[in-house]
Amino acid sequence: MIAGGATPRGIGRAIALRLAQDGAQVAVTDLPGAAVIAGADCDRVTLLEETAAEIRTSGGQAIALPLDVTSSKDINRCLSEIEAALGPVGILVNNAGSLAGSADFLTTTPAQWEASFRVNLLGPVMLAQAVIPGMQSRGGGRIINIGSTGSLGAEPGFGAYTAMKHGLAGFSKTIAAEFGPDGILCNTVCPGYIATDMHTAANARLAGEQGIPVEELRRRRYASVALRDAGQPEDVAEAVAYLAGPAGAYVTGISLPVTGGVSPGI
Ligand code: NAD
């Protein structure tokens, strides 16, 4: 099960396609309703359906479902539908996240902090709580939380997001410690600069704030990356496939940077 998989150049969709290649039956989910993605009006569930259809065309099994991770009622409804269609969740990928409300620390409002908390931290916690009892009864499972370099350090302008992504890595370790004896493995994958729509939008915002062209911002930002470029969603999906598959059977409680070699900041 992948939470937050609708965006065409998003990390969640890349994970869905990659796990399907390894034979996983995939439930790809996202918020219902319309969104502006890469400047165009899109219906997220239609985008999810396209990803699920692509997997089925390649011989895999996949379904697309709406899910708002901030609603425990919606989580229960979604998990019941997945169980009925594909069976219980054996691998949970908490990929839903949002930079919304990222702002200068002093001007980030309590409402923005709370909104960031609900989507970036509480939602992943509630999803994990919902799938763990079933994983325990079946002898194990994998939970992979998509963090960020913001799980490891900080740069200016992303206070709420950074706090929540640190929290995500923190509760991942708690799950690893508490449920390791039940065969449940939990890790955080920490992407750096990944060339998704979300990242492109953040570049535009930062360039505007700093009063410089986007190209100059990109040159400055990637100067700190050893590989001197942003990564691709598929690079993150490979790390998730490793942690979800047999090769990752003795790896739990880690935060794995997929950053091209970048300092996570302070
Ligand atoms: P994205 O915006 O394409 O993906 C996030 C998805 O989460 C979206 O499809 C969005 O609709 C969904 N979402 C938001 N609120 C939700 C909710 N309440 N319920 C369900 N789904 C919800 O961006 P992305 O870049 O693919 O990001 C995927 C993950 O990777 C995020 O957790 C993000 O924080 C993390 N990340 C991205 C980058 C990057 O450079 N792109 C870097 C570090 C971390």
PDB file of N, CA, C and O in Angstrom, residues 4-57:
ATOM      1  N   GLY A   4      -0.248   8.466  -1.013  1.00  0.00           N
ATOM      2  CA  GLY A   4       0.277   9.638  -1.713  1.00  0.00           C
ATOM      3  C   GLY A   4       0.981   9.270  -3.002  1.00  0.00           C
ATOM      4  O   GLY A   4       2.182   9.516  -3.142  1.00  0.00           O
ATOM      5  N   GLY A   5       0.219   8.714  -3.974  1.00  0.00           N
ATOM      6  CA  GLY A   5       0.870   8.212  -5.192  1.00  0.00           C
ATOM      7  C   GLY A   5       0.347   8.782  -6.487  1.00  0.00           C
ATOM      8  O   GLY A   5       0.596   8.216  -7.556  1.00  0.00           O
ATOM      9  N   ALA A   6      -0.368   9.898  -6.446  1.00  0.00           N
ATOM     10  CA  ALA A   6      -1.060  10.350  -7.668  1.00  0.00           C
ATOM     11  C   ALA A   6      -0.172  11.143  -8.626  1.00  0.00           C
ATOM     12  O   ALA A   6      -0.374  11.085  -9.835  1.00  0.00           O
ATOM     13  N   THR A   7       0.788  11.889  -8.120  1.00  0.00           N
ATOM     14  CA  THR A   7       1.499  12.843  -8.986  1.00  0.00           C
ATOM     15  C   THR A   7       2.282  12.128 -10.087  1.00  0.00           C
ATOM     16  O   THR A   7       3.059  11.208  -9.783  1.00  0.00           O
ATOM     17  N   PRO A   8       2.107  12.554 -11.346  1.00  0.00           N
ATOM     18  CA  PRO A   8       2.782  11.855 -12.459  1.00  0.00           C
ATOM     19  C   PRO A   8       4.305  11.792 -12.321  1.00  0.00           C
ATOM     20  O   PRO A   8       4.904  10.776 -12.626  1.00  0.00           O
ATOM     21  N   ARG A   9       4.949  12.853 -11.851  1.00  0.00           N
ATOM     22  CA  ARG A   9       6.406  12.789 -11.640  1.00  0.00           C
ATOM     23  C   ARG A   9       6.727  12.678 -10.155  1.00  0.00           C
ATOM     24  O   ARG A   9       7.812  13.090  -9.720  1.00  0.00           O
ATOM     25  N   GLY A  10       5.785  12.105  -9.396  1.00  0.00           N
ATOM     26  CA  GLY A  10       5.977  12.005  -7.951  1.00  0.00           C
ATOM     27  C   GLY A  10       6.729  10.737  -7.559  1.00  0.00           C
ATOM     28  O   GLY A  10       6.851   9.781  -8.334  1.00  0.00           O
ATOM     29  N   ILE A  11       7.207  10.746  -6.322  1.00  0.00           N
ATOM     30  CA  ILE A  11       7.963   9.606  -5.797  1.00  0.00           C
ATOM     31  C   ILE A  11       7.032   8.403  -5.575  1.00  0.00           C
ATOM     32  O   ILE A  11       7.403   7.260  -5.826  1.00  0.00           O
ATOM     33  N   GLY A  12       5.778   8.667  -5.129  1.00  0.00           N
ATOM     34  CA  GLY A  12       4.850   7.572  -4.831  1.00  0.00           C
ATOM     35  C   GLY A  12       4.528   6.730  -6.048  1.00  0.00           C
ATOM     36  O   GLY A  12       4.489   5.494  -5.975  1.00  0.00           O
ATOM     37  N   ARG A  13       4.298   7.381  -7.156  1.00  0.00           N
ATOM     38  CA  ARG A  13       4.002   6.630  -8.386  1.00  0.00           C
ATOM     39  C   ARG A  13       5.209   5.772  -8.793  1.00  0.00           C
ATOM     40  O   ARG A  13       5.066   4.612  -9.184  1.00  0.00           O
ATOM     41  N   ALA A  14       6.414   6.347  -8.693  1.00  0.00           N
ATOM     42  CA  ALA A  14       7.622   5.588  -9.048  1.00  0.00           C
ATOM     43  C   ALA A  14       7.760   4.361  -8.144  1.00  0.00           C
ATOM     44  O   ALA A  14       8.144   3.279  -8.592  1.00  0.00           O
ATOM     45  N   ILE A  15       7.409   4.529  -6.859  1.00  0.00           N
ATOM     46  CA  ILE A  15       7.480   3.393  -5.925  1.00  0.00           C
ATOM     47  C   ILE A  15       6.458   2.325  -6.318  1.00  0.00           C
ATOM     48  O   ILE A  15       6.761   1.130  -6.310  1.00  0.00           O
ATOM     49  N   ALA A  16       5.246   2.769  -6.662  1.00  0.00           N
ATOM     50  CA  ALA A  16       4.202   1.808  -7.055  1.00  0.00           C
ATOM     51  C   ALA A  16       4.672   0.964  -8.234  1.00  0.00           C
ATOM     52  O   ALA A  16       4.568  -0.275  -8.231  1.00  0.00           O
ATOM     53  N   LEU A  17       5.209   1.621  -9.258  1.00  0.00           N
ATOM     54  CA  LEU A  17       5.652   0.897 -10.458  1.00  0.00           C
ATOM     55  C   LEU A  17       6.818  -0.039 -10.126  1.00  0.00           C
ATOM     56  O   LEU A  17       6.880  -1.174 -10.597  1.00  0.00           O
ATOM     57  N   ARG A  18       7.723   0.428  -9.260  1.00  0.00           N
ATOM     58  CA  ARG A  18       8.918  -0.374  -8.942  1.00  0.00           C
ATOM     59  C   ARG A  18       8.560  -1.596  -8.103  1.00  0.00           C
ATOM     60  O   ARG A  18       9.072  -2.698  -8.348  1.00  0.00           O
ATOM     61  N   LEU A  19       7.679  -1.426  -7.109  1.00  0.00           N
ATOM     62  CA  LEU A  19       7.300  -2.573  -6.272  1.00  0.00           C
ATOM     63  C   LEU A  19       6.499  -3.588  -7.086  1.00  0.00           C
ATOM     64  O   LEU A  19       6.627  -4.798  -6.877  1.00  0.00           O
ATOM     65  N   ALA A  20       5.698  -3.092  -8.033  1.00  0.00           N
ATOM     66  CA  ALA A  20       4.956  -4.004  -8.903  1.00  0.00           C
ATOM     67  C   ALA A  20       5.917  -4.850  -9.730  1.00  0.00           C
ATOM     68  O   ALA A  20       5.677  -6.044  -9.957  1.00  0.00           O
ATOM     69  N   GLN A  21       7.026  -4.250 -10.168  1.00  0.00           N
ATOM     70  CA  GLN A  21       8.043  -5.019 -10.920  1.00  0.00           C
ATOM     71  C   GLN A  21       8.553  -6.193 -10.109  1.00  0.00           C
ATOM     72  O   GLN A  21       8.906  -7.237 -10.652  1.00  0.00           O
ATOM     73  N   ASP A  22       8.610  -6.014  -8.778  1.00  0.00           N
ATOM     74  CA  ASP A  22       9.089  -7.088  -7.900  1.00  0.00           C
ATOM     75  C   ASP A  22       7.979  -8.061  -7.526  1.00  0.00           C
ATOM     76  O   ASP A  22       8.171  -8.927  -6.680  1.00  0.00           O
ATOM     77  N   GLY A  23       6.797  -7.876  -8.101  1.00  0.00           N
ATOM     78  CA  GLY A  23       5.717  -8.826  -7.886  1.00  0.00           C
ATOM     79  C   GLY A  23       4.742  -8.433  -6.796  1.00  0.00           C
ATOM     80  O   GLY A  23       3.848  -9.222  -6.455  1.00  0.00           O
ATOM     81  N   ALA A  24       4.899  -7.233  -6.228  1.00  0.00           N
ATOM     82  CA  ALA A  24       3.942  -6.810  -5.198  1.00  0.00           C
ATOM     83  C   ALA A  24       2.584  -6.520  -5.846  1.00  0.00           C
ATOM     84  O   ALA A  24       2.520  -5.987  -6.954  1.00  0.00           O
ATOM     85  N   GLN A  25       1.520  -6.889  -5.128  1.00  0.00           N
ATOM     86  CA  GLN A  25       0.187  -6.427  -5.496  1.00  0.00           C
ATOM     87  C   GLN A  25       0.067  -5.033  -4.898  1.00  0.00           C
ATOM     88  O   GLN A  25       0.304  -4.866  -3.693  1.00  0.00           O
ATOM     89  N   VAL A  26      -0.298  -4.065  -5.716  1.00  0.00           N
ATOM     90  CA  VAL A  26      -0.161  -2.666  -5.294  1.00  0.00           C
ATOM     91  C   VAL A  26      -1.523  -1.989  -5.128  1.00  0.00           C
ATOM     92  O   VAL A  26      -2.361  -2.041  -6.026  1.00  0.00           O
ATOM     93  N   ALA A  27      -1.701  -1.352  -3.985  1.00  0.00           N
ATOM     94  CA  ALA A  27      -2.816  -0.421  -3.800  1.00  0.00           C
ATOM     95  C   ALA A  27      -2.212   0.972  -3.759  1.00  0.00           C
ATOM     96  O   ALA A  27      -1.453   1.294  -2.834  1.00  0.00           O
ATOM     97  N   VAL A  28      -2.510   1.762  -4.763  1.00  0.00           N
ATOM     98  CA  VAL A  28      -1.949   3.109  -4.825  1.00  0.00           C
ATOM     99  C   VAL A  28      -3.059   4.092  -4.481  1.00  0.00           C
ATOM    100  O   VAL A  28      -4.167   4.008  -4.998  1.00  0.00           O
ATOM    101  N   THR A  29      -2.776   4.988  -3.539  1.00  0.00           N
ATOM    102  CA  THR A  29      -3.825   5.843  -2.965  1.00  0.00           C
ATOM    103  C   THR A  29      -3.375   7.303  -2.945  1.00  0.00           C
ATOM    104  O   THR A  29      -2.178   7.593  -3.001  1.00  0.00           O
ATOM    105  N   ASP A  30      -4.337   8.177  -2.832  1.00  0.00           N
ATOM    106  CA  ASP A  30      -4.037   9.607  -2.680  1.00  0.00           C
ATOM    107  C   ASP A  30      -5.324  10.322  -2.298  1.00  0.00           C
ATOM    108  O   ASP A  30      -6.400   9.722  -2.307  1.00  0.00           O
ATOM    109  N   LEU A  31      -5.208  11.589  -1.990  1.00  0.00           N
ATOM    110  CA  LEU A  31      -6.379  12.412  -1.703  1.00  0.00           C
ATOM    111  C   LEU A  31      -7.362  12.354  -2.864  1.00  0.00           C
ATOM    112  O   LEU A  31      -6.930  12.343  -4.019  1.00  0.00           O
ATOM    113  N   PRO A  32      -8.657  12.364  -2.590  1.00  0.00           N
ATOM    114  CA  PRO A  32      -9.616  12.499  -3.686  1.00  0.00           C
ATOM    115  C   PRO A  32      -9.626  13.941  -4.190  1.00  0.00           C
ATOM    116  O   PRO A  32      -9.114  14.841  -3.511  1.00  0.00           O
ATOM    117  N   GLY A  33     -10.180  14.131  -5.364  1.00  0.00           N
ATOM    118  CA  GLY A  33     -10.420  15.493  -5.838  1.00  0.00           C
ATOM    119  C   GLY A  33      -9.354  16.023  -6.759  1.00  0.00           C
ATOM    120  O   GLY A  33      -8.380  15.354  -7.098  1.00  0.00           O
ATOM    121  N   ALA A  34      -9.567  17.275  -7.127  1.00  0.00           N
ATOM    122  CA  ALA A  34      -8.720  17.898  -8.138  1.00  0.00           C
ATOM    123  C   ALA A  34      -7.498  18.537  -7.500  1.00  0.00           C
ATOM    124  O   ALA A  34      -7.495  18.895  -6.336  1.00  0.00           O
ATOM    125  N   ALA A  35      -6.454  18.647  -8.295  1.00  0.00           N
ATOM    126  CA  ALA A  35      -5.239  19.330  -7.843  1.00  0.00           C
ATOM    127  C   ALA A  35      -4.587  19.983  -9.043  1.00  0.00           C
ATOM    128  O   ALA A  35      -4.754  19.520 -10.170  1.00  0.00           O
ATOM    129  N   VAL A  36      -3.871  21.050  -8.779  1.00  0.00           N
ATOM    130  CA  VAL A  36      -3.073  21.644  -9.850  1.00  0.00           C
ATOM    131  C   VAL A  36      -1.697  21.005  -9.778  1.00  0.00           C
ATOM    132  O   VAL A  36      -0.982  21.141  -8.791  1.00  0.00           O
ATOM    133  N   ILE A  37      -1.377  20.237 -10.801  1.00  0.00           N
ATOM    134  CA  ILE A  37      -0.100  19.523 -10.829  1.00  0.00           C
ATOM    135  C   ILE A  37       0.644  19.962 -12.072  1.00  0.00           C
ATOM    136  O   ILE A  37       0.125  19.857 -13.195  1.00  0.00           O
ATOM    137  N   ALA A  38       1.853  20.474 -11.881  1.00  0.00           N
ATOM    138  CA  ALA A  38       2.681  20.990 -12.979  1.00  0.00           C
ATOM    139  C   ALA A  38       1.876  21.982 -13.827  1.00  0.00           C
ATOM    140  O   ALA A  38       1.921  21.948 -15.068  1.00  0.00           O
ATOM    141  N   GLY A  39       1.092  22.824 -13.149  1.00  0.00           N
ATOM    142  CA  GLY A  39       0.375  23.893 -13.833  1.00  0.00           C
ATOM    143  C   GLY A  39      -0.933  23.475 -14.484  1.00  0.00           C
ATOM    144  O   GLY A  39      -1.643  24.311 -15.039  1.00  0.00           O
ATOM    145  N   ALA A  40      -1.300  22.193 -14.397  1.00  0.00           N
ATOM    146  CA  ALA A  40      -2.541  21.736 -15.043  1.00  0.00           C
ATOM    147  C   ALA A  40      -3.514  21.203 -13.999  1.00  0.00           C
ATOM    148  O   ALA A  40      -3.103  20.618 -12.994  1.00  0.00           O
ATOM    149  N   ASP A  41      -4.824  21.403 -14.246  1.00  0.00           N
ATOM    150  CA  ASP A  41      -5.853  20.846 -13.371  1.00  0.00           C
ATOM    151  C   ASP A  41      -5.939  19.343 -13.593  1.00  0.00           C
ATOM    152  O   ASP A  41      -6.129  18.894 -14.715  1.00  0.00           O
ATOM    153  N   CYS A  42      -5.827  18.564 -12.508  1.00  0.00           N
ATOM    154  CA  CYS A  42      -5.863  17.101 -12.638  1.00  0.00           C
ATOM    155  C   CYS A  42      -6.794  16.537 -11.578  1.00  0.00           C
ATOM    156  O   CYS A  42      -6.892  17.090 -10.486  1.00  0.00           O
ATOM    157  N   ASP A  43      -7.431  15.406 -11.894  1.00  0.00           N
ATOM    158  CA  ASP A  43      -8.178  14.667 -10.893  1.00  0.00           C
ATOM    159  C   ASP A  43      -7.259  13.558 -10.376  1.00  0.00           C
ATOM    160  O   ASP A  43      -6.806  12.706 -11.154  1.00  0.00           O
ATOM    161  N   ARG A  44      -6.998  13.577  -9.068  1.00  0.00           N
ATOM    162  CA  ARG A  44      -5.982  12.657  -8.537  1.00  0.00           C
ATOM    163  C   ARG A  44      -6.381  11.194  -8.720  1.00  0.00           C
ATOM    164  O   ARG A  44      -5.532  10.352  -9.019  1.00  0.00           O
ATOM    165  N   VAL A  45      -7.684  10.887  -8.516  1.00  0.00           N
ATOM    166  CA  VAL A  45      -8.080   9.480  -8.609  1.00  0.00           C
ATOM    167  C   VAL A  45      -7.934   8.981 -10.053  1.00  0.00           C
ATOM    168  O   VAL A  45      -7.545   7.833 -10.289  1.00  0.00           O
ATOM    169  N   THR A  46      -8.177   9.864 -11.032  1.00  0.00           N
ATOM    170  CA  THR A  46      -7.941   9.479 -12.428  1.00  0.00           C
ATOM    171  C   THR A  46      -6.461   9.172 -12.647  1.00  0.00           C
ATOM    172  O   THR A  46      -6.103   8.187 -13.307  1.00  0.00           O
ATOM    173  N   LEU A  47      -5.592   9.993 -12.053  1.00  0.00           N
ATOM    174  CA  LEU A  47      -4.145   9.741 -12.182  1.00  0.00           C
ATOM    175  C   LEU A  47      -3.767   8.409 -11.536  1.00  0.00           C
ATOM    176  O   LEU A  47      -2.976   7.633 -12.086  1.00  0.00           O
ATOM    177  N   LEU A  48      -4.356   8.134 -10.359  1.00  0.00           N
ATOM    178  CA  LEU A  48      -4.081   6.859  -9.680  1.00  0.00           C
ATOM    179  C   LEU A  48      -4.528   5.686 -10.543  1.00  0.00           C
ATOM    180  O   LEU A  48      -3.825   4.674 -10.663  1.00  0.00           O
ATOM    181  N   GLU A  49      -5.719   5.844 -11.150  1.00  0.00           N
ATOM    182  CA  GLU A  49      -6.251   4.771 -12.009  1.00  0.00           C
ATOM    183  C   GLU A  49      -5.290   4.500 -13.171  1.00  0.00           C
ATOM    184  O   GLU A  49      -5.089   3.351 -13.565  1.00  0.00           O
ATOM    185  N   GLU A  50      -4.689   5.566 -13.698  1.00  0.00           N
ATOM    186  CA  GLU A  50      -3.759   5.387 -14.826  1.00  0.00           C
ATOM    187  C   GLU A  50      -2.540   4.571 -14.389  1.00  0.00           C
ATOM    188  O   GLU A  50      -2.062   3.703 -15.119  1.00  0.00           O
ATOM    189  N   THR A  51      -2.057   4.851 -13.175  1.00  0.00           N
ATOM    190  CA  THR A  51      -0.897   4.087 -12.668  1.00  0.00           C
ATOM    191  C   THR A  51      -1.280   2.621 -12.456  1.00  0.00           C
ATOM    192  O   THR A  51      -0.537   1.712 -12.839  1.00  0.00           O
ATOM    193  N   ALA A  52      -2.460   2.398 -11.839  1.00  0.00           N
ATOM    194  CA  ALA A  52      -2.898   1.021 -11.597  1.00  0.00           C
ATOM    195  C   ALA A  52      -3.089   0.285 -12.924  1.00  0.00           C
ATOM    196  O   ALA A  52      -2.693  -0.887 -13.072  1.00  0.00           O
ATOM    197  N   ALA A  53      -3.645   0.975 -13.920  1.00  0.00           N
ATOM    198  CA  ALA A  53      -3.860   0.346 -15.234  1.00  0.00           C
ATOM    199  C   ALA A  53      -2.522  -0.003 -15.881  1.00  0.00           C
ATOM    200  O   ALA A  53      -2.379  -1.068 -16.508  1.00  0.00           O
ATOM    201  N   GLU A  54      -1.540   0.878 -15.718  1.00  0.00           N
ATOM    202  CA  GLU A  54      -0.216   0.615 -16.296  1.00  0.00           C
ATOM    203  C   GLU A  54       0.391  -0.659 -15.686  1.00  0.00           C
ATOM    204  O   GLU A  54       0.980  -1.484 -16.389  1.00  0.00           O
ATOM    205  N   ILE A  55       0.205  -0.828 -14.377  1.00  0.00           N
ATOM    206  CA  ILE A  55       0.724  -2.033 -13.709  1.00  0.00           C
ATOM    207  C   ILE A  55      -0.007  -3.277 -14.207  1.00  0.00           C
ATOM    208  O   ILE A  55       0.606  -4.300 -14.517  1.00  0.00           O
ATOM    209  N   ARG A  56      -1.329  -3.171 -14.324  1.00  0.00           N
ATOM    210  CA  ARG A  56      -2.097  -4.336 -14.783  1.00  0.00           C
ATOM    211  C   ARG A  56      -1.718  -4.702 -16.219  1.00  0.00           C
ATOM    212  O   ARG A  56      -1.593  -5.878 -16.557  1.00  0.00           O
ATOM    213  N   THR A  57      -1.484  -3.684 -17.066  1.00  0.00           N
ATOM    214  CA  THR A  57      -1.099  -3.940 -18.456  1.00  0.00           C
ATOM    215  C   THR A  57       0.228  -4.689 -18.518  1.00  0.00           C
ATOM    216  O   THR A  57       0.465  -5.483 -19.426  1.00  0.00           O
TER     217      THR A  57
END
